[in-house]
Coordinates of C-alpha atoms in Angstrom, one line a residue:
M1 CA -20.3 -6.2 7.7
T2 CA -22.5 -5.2 5.4
L3 CA -21.9 -3.0 2.5
F4 CA -22.7 1.1 3.2
D5 CA -24.6 3.1 2.6
D6 CA -23.7 7.2 1.4
D7 CA -24.8 8.5 4.3
D8 CA -21.9 6.7 5.8
L9 CA -19.5 7.8 3.2
T10 CA -17.8 10.7 1.9
L11 CA -16.0 11.7 -1.3
N12 CA -12.7 12.5 -1.3
D13 CA -9.7 13.8 -3.8
F14 CA -6.2 12.0 -4.1
L15 CA -3.4 13.7 -6.0
G16 CA -4.3 16.1 -6.5
G17 CA -8.2 15.6 -7.2
R18 CA -6.6 12.7 -9.9
V19 CA -8.1 10.2 -7.7
R20 CA -11.4 10.5 -5.8
L21 CA -11.9 8.4 -2.8
W22 CA -15.0 6.9 -1.5
Q23 CA -14.7 5.9 2.1
P24 CA -16.4 5.0 5.6
R25 CA -17.3 7.8 7.6
G26 CA -16.0 6.4 10.6
G27 CA -14.4 3.3 9.4
Y28 CA -10.7 2.8 8.0
R29 CA -9.6 5.7 5.6
A30 CA -6.8 5.7 3.9
G31 CA -4.0 8.7 5.0
V32 CA -0.6 9.0 2.5
D33 CA 1.4 5.4 3.2
P34 CA -1.3 3.6 0.8
I35 CA 0.2 7.3 -1.8
L36 CA 3.3 6.7 -1.1
L37 CA 3.7 2.7 -1.5
A38 CA 2.4 4.1 -5.0
A39 CA 4.9 5.9 -5.8
C40 CA 7.9 4.1 -4.8
V41 CA 6.3 1.5 -7.7
P42 CA 8.3 1.1 -10.7
A43 CA 5.9 -0.6 -13.2
K44 CA 4.6 0.6 -16.9
Q45 CA 2.5 1.1 -19.0
G46 CA 1.0 -2.8 -20.2
Q47 CA 2.2 -4.6 -16.8
S48 CA 0.3 -6.2 -14.3
V49 CA 0.0 -5.1 -10.8
L50 CA -1.7 -7.1 -8.2
E51 CA -2.5 -5.4 -4.9
L52 CA -2.7 -7.6 -1.8
G53 CA -5.2 -6.4 0.5
C54 CA -6.3 -3.2 -1.6
G55 CA -9.5 -1.8 1.0
A56 CA -11.2 0.8 -0.8
G57 CA -8.5 0.9 -4.0
A58 CA -6.8 3.9 -2.2
A59 CA -2.5 2.5 -3.5
V60 CA -3.5 1.1 -6.3
L61 CA -5.7 3.5 -8.3
S62 CA -3.1 6.1 -6.9
L63 CA -0.3 3.8 -9.2
M64 CA -3.3 3.8 -12.3
A65 CA -3.1 6.9 -12.1
R66 CA -0.1 7.6 -12.5
V67 CA 1.4 4.7 -15.1
P68 CA -1.5 4.7 -17.3
G69 CA -2.5 0.9 -19.4
L70 CA -1.7 -1.1 -16.3
Q71 CA -3.4 -4.6 -15.5
A72 CA -4.4 -4.0 -12.5
V73 CA -5.9 -6.3 -10.1
G74 CA -6.8 -6.1 -5.7
V75 CA -7.6 -8.5 -3.6
E76 CA -9.2 -7.4 -0.7
L77 CA -10.7 -9.6 2.6
Q78 CA -13.5 -7.7 3.8
A79 CA -16.9 -7.3 1.2
P80 CA -17.6 -3.8 2.3
Y81 CA -14.6 -3.1 1.4
A82 CA -14.2 -4.2 -2.2
D83 CA -17.3 -3.5 -2.3
L84 CA -16.0 0.2 -2.4
A85 CA -13.0 -0.8 -4.6
R86 CA -15.3 -1.4 -7.1
R87 CA -17.0 2.1 -6.7
N88 CA -14.2 3.4 -6.8
A89 CA -12.7 1.8 -10.0
V90 CA -15.6 2.7 -11.8
E91 CA -15.7 6.7 -10.1
N92 CA -12.3 6.9 -12.2
A93 CA -13.1 4.9 -15.0
A94 CA -9.9 2.8 -14.8
R95 CA -10.2 -1.1 -15.5
L96 CA -9.3 -2.6 -12.0
E97 CA -11.0 -6.0 -11.3
V98 CA -11.1 -6.6 -7.7
I99 CA -12.1 -9.8 -5.5
Q100 CA -13.0 -10.5 -2.5
A101 CA -10.6 -12.9 -0.8
D102 CA -8.5 -14.1 2.4
L103 CA -4.9 -13.9 0.5
T104 CA -4.2 -17.2 2.1
A105 CA -7.3 -19.2 -0.5
M106 CA -8.0 -16.9 -3.6
P107 CA -9.5 -18.3 -6.2
S108 CA -7.9 -21.3 -8.7
D109 CA -8.2 -18.7 -11.4
L110 CA -6.1 -15.6 -9.4
K111 CA -3.7 -18.9 -9.1
Q112 CA -2.8 -19.4 -12.5
R113 CA -2.1 -15.8 -13.0
Q114 CA 1.6 -13.8 -12.0
F115 CA 1.9 -10.7 -12.5
D116 CA 5.3 -7.6 -12.4
H117 CA 4.4 -5.8 -9.2
V118 CA 3.4 -6.6 -5.7
I119 CA 2.3 -4.4 -3.4
A120 CA 0.4 -3.9 -0.1
N121 CA 0.3 -2.1 3.1
P122 CA -0.5 -5.1 6.0
P123 CA -2.0 -4.5 9.0
Y124 CA 0.4 -2.5 10.9
Y125 CA 0.3 -4.1 14.7
R126 CA -0.7 -7.8 15.2
V127 CA -4.6 -8.4 17.0
G128 CA -4.5 -7.3 20.4
A129 CA -1.2 -4.5 19.5
H130 CA -3.5 -1.7 19.1
S131 CA -6.5 0.5 20.5
P132 CA -9.9 -1.4 19.6
S133 CA -11.6 0.1 17.3
V134 CA -16.0 0.3 17.8
D135 CA -16.1 -0.2 13.5
Q136 CA -14.5 -4.3 12.3
G137 CA -13.3 -2.7 9.7
R138 CA -10.9 -0.3 11.3
S139 CA -10.3 -2.9 13.4
V140 CA -9.5 -6.2 10.8
A141 CA -7.2 -3.7 8.6
L142 CA -5.0 -2.1 11.8
G143 CA -4.9 -5.6 13.1
G144 CA -5.0 -8.0 11.5
D145 CA -5.2 -12.2 11.9
T146 CA -3.1 -13.0 8.7
P147 CA 0.9 -13.4 10.0
L148 CA 3.7 -11.1 7.4
D149 CA 4.5 -14.5 6.8
L150 CA 1.9 -15.4 4.9
W151 CA 1.3 -12.1 2.6
F152 CA 5.2 -12.8 1.1
D153 CA 4.3 -16.3 1.0
A154 CA 1.1 -15.0 -1.2
A155 CA 3.3 -12.6 -3.0
A156 CA 6.2 -14.1 -3.8
K157 CA 3.6 -17.4 -5.2
R158 CA 1.7 -14.5 -7.5
L159 CA 5.1 -12.9 -8.9
A160 CA 6.5 -13.5 -12.1
P161 CA 10.3 -14.3 -12.6
K162 CA 12.1 -10.7 -11.7
G163 CA 9.2 -9.7 -10.7
S164 CA 8.8 -6.9 -7.7
L165 CA 7.5 -6.6 -4.6
H166 CA 7.0 -3.2 -3.3
M167 CA 5.1 -2.9 1.2
I168 CA 4.9 -0.7 3.7
Q169 CA 5.1 -1.3 7.1
K170 CA 6.6 -0.3 10.5
A171 CA 9.7 -0.1 10.8
D172 CA 9.2 -2.4 14.3
R173 CA 8.5 -5.4 12.0
L174 CA 11.6 -5.5 9.5
P175 CA 13.4 -8.6 11.4
E176 CA 9.9 -9.8 10.3
M177 CA 9.9 -8.9 6.9
L178 CA 13.1 -9.6 6.6
T179 CA 13.3 -13.0 7.3
S180 CA 9.4 -13.8 5.4
C181 CA 11.9 -13.1 2.3
S182 CA 14.0 -15.9 2.9
G183 CA 13.7 -18.0 0.5
R184 CA 11.2 -17.0 -1.4
L185 CA 12.8 -13.0 -2.6
G186 CA 16.1 -11.1 -2.9
S187 CA 17.5 -7.8 -4.1
I188 CA 15.6 -7.0 -0.9
E189 CA 16.0 -2.4 -0.2
V190 CA 14.3 -1.1 2.4
V191 CA 13.9 2.8 2.7
P192 CA 13.6 4.6 6.3
L193 CA 10.7 6.8 6.2
S194 CA 10.9 9.7 8.8
A195 CA 8.4 12.3 9.9
R196 CA 11.5 15.3 9.9
S197 CA 15.4 15.1 10.2
G198 CA 16.5 14.0 13.5
R199 CA 13.5 12.0 14.3
K200 CA 13.0 7.6 14.9
T201 CA 12.3 6.5 11.7
E202 CA 8.2 5.0 11.8
L203 CA 7.9 2.8 9.5
V204 CA 10.3 1.7 6.2
I205 CA 9.1 0.6 2.3
L206 CA 11.0 -2.8 1.5
R207 CA 11.6 -3.2 -2.0
A208 CA 12.2 -7.7 -3.4
K209 CA 12.2 -9.0 -5.9
K210 CA 11.7 -12.9 -7.3
G211 CA 14.7 -14.8 -8.1
G212 CA 16.8 -11.6 -7.2
R213 CA 20.2 -12.1 -6.2
A214 CA 22.1 -8.2 -5.3
A215 CA 23.4 -7.2 -1.7
F216 CA 20.5 -5.8 0.6
Q217 CA 20.8 -2.5 -0.2
L218 CA 19.7 0.8 3.7
H219 CA 19.0 3.5 1.7
A220 CA 18.6 7.3 3.0
P221 CA 15.9 7.5 5.1
L222 CA 13.0 9.5 3.3
I223 CA 12.1 13.0 5.5
L224 CA 8.2 13.7 4.8
H225 CA 7.9 17.0 6.0
A226 CA 10.2 20.3 5.6
G227 CA 12.1 21.6 9.3
E228 CA 12.5 20.0 12.7
R229 CA 9.6 20.8 14.3
H230 CA 6.0 21.9 12.7
E231 CA 5.7 25.5 13.3
K232 CA 2.7 27.0 11.2
D233 CA -0.4 26.0 10.6
G234 CA -0.6 23.4 7.2
E235 CA 1.0 21.3 5.1
S236 CA 4.6 21.6 6.0
Y237 CA 5.6 18.1 3.6
T238 CA 9.0 18.3 1.8
P239 CA 9.3 20.1 -2.2
H240 CA 9.4 16.0 -3.3
V241 CA 7.1 14.7 -1.2
S242 CA 4.4 17.3 -2.2
S243 CA 4.7 16.7 -5.3
V244 CA 3.9 13.3 -4.9
L245 CA 0.8 13.5 -3.0
R246 CA -0.2 16.7 -4.8
D247 CA 0.4 16.5 -8.6
G248 CA 1.0 12.2 -8.5
A249 CA 4.6 11.6 -9.2
A250 CA 6.9 8.9 -9.1
L251 CA 8.6 8.6 -5.4
A252 CA 12.7 8.8 -5.9
C253 CA 13.6 6.9 -2.8
F254 CA 14.9 3.1 -4.9
P255 CA 18.0 4.0 -7.1
D256 CA 17.8 1.9 -10.4
R257 CA 20.3 -0.5 -10.5

């Protein structure tokens, strides 16, 4: 892939304009998922965060907008998206370090560092399990060939003791996620995400801690939209989810423990 030309990009607002993101017109474009992921991380000023597979930077830049003073690093496999993430860091005056690398072969200096938080939004589909795209970047983002187990391995190695991983993923891959935590991470908590009340869970957010020993917790579903069906034009997010997406509020889905 070559780097994107300006004519191939759009500039989009997130968090009510608190984050502005250059994105490819025809490639992978961020939706609400990375914003929800960032909103559930209980980061504090001065802490460090690493995003694995940061793409154009939607999740990590949203987290940095909500929590000033973070030391943030993004690792991205695809050079054009790593370049976009750097551009977006400048666009948002954010001190984000972006490293173009495979998460299974990180640079040696990064391997010496540990982080308070790791976040990740890995490809939702296994290779060949989603509709093909003419855009290579979108195909890789949707269906990467790196097993989830290696994402968890990379996260666990980079986490400081008591540090936490937050990952959003398709619900049908939860068994794989739980297996990947075994021997690496504990104090596992899962929040199902449902589009509407009564609908099946499509996505989950998993939290796990390095050295955690607390019992597994499956929390109540987070309902994204009000009402049982879409009945009118425009958005129908619940007030809490709307405050997350529009105002940069924290997502209250993991009770303290």
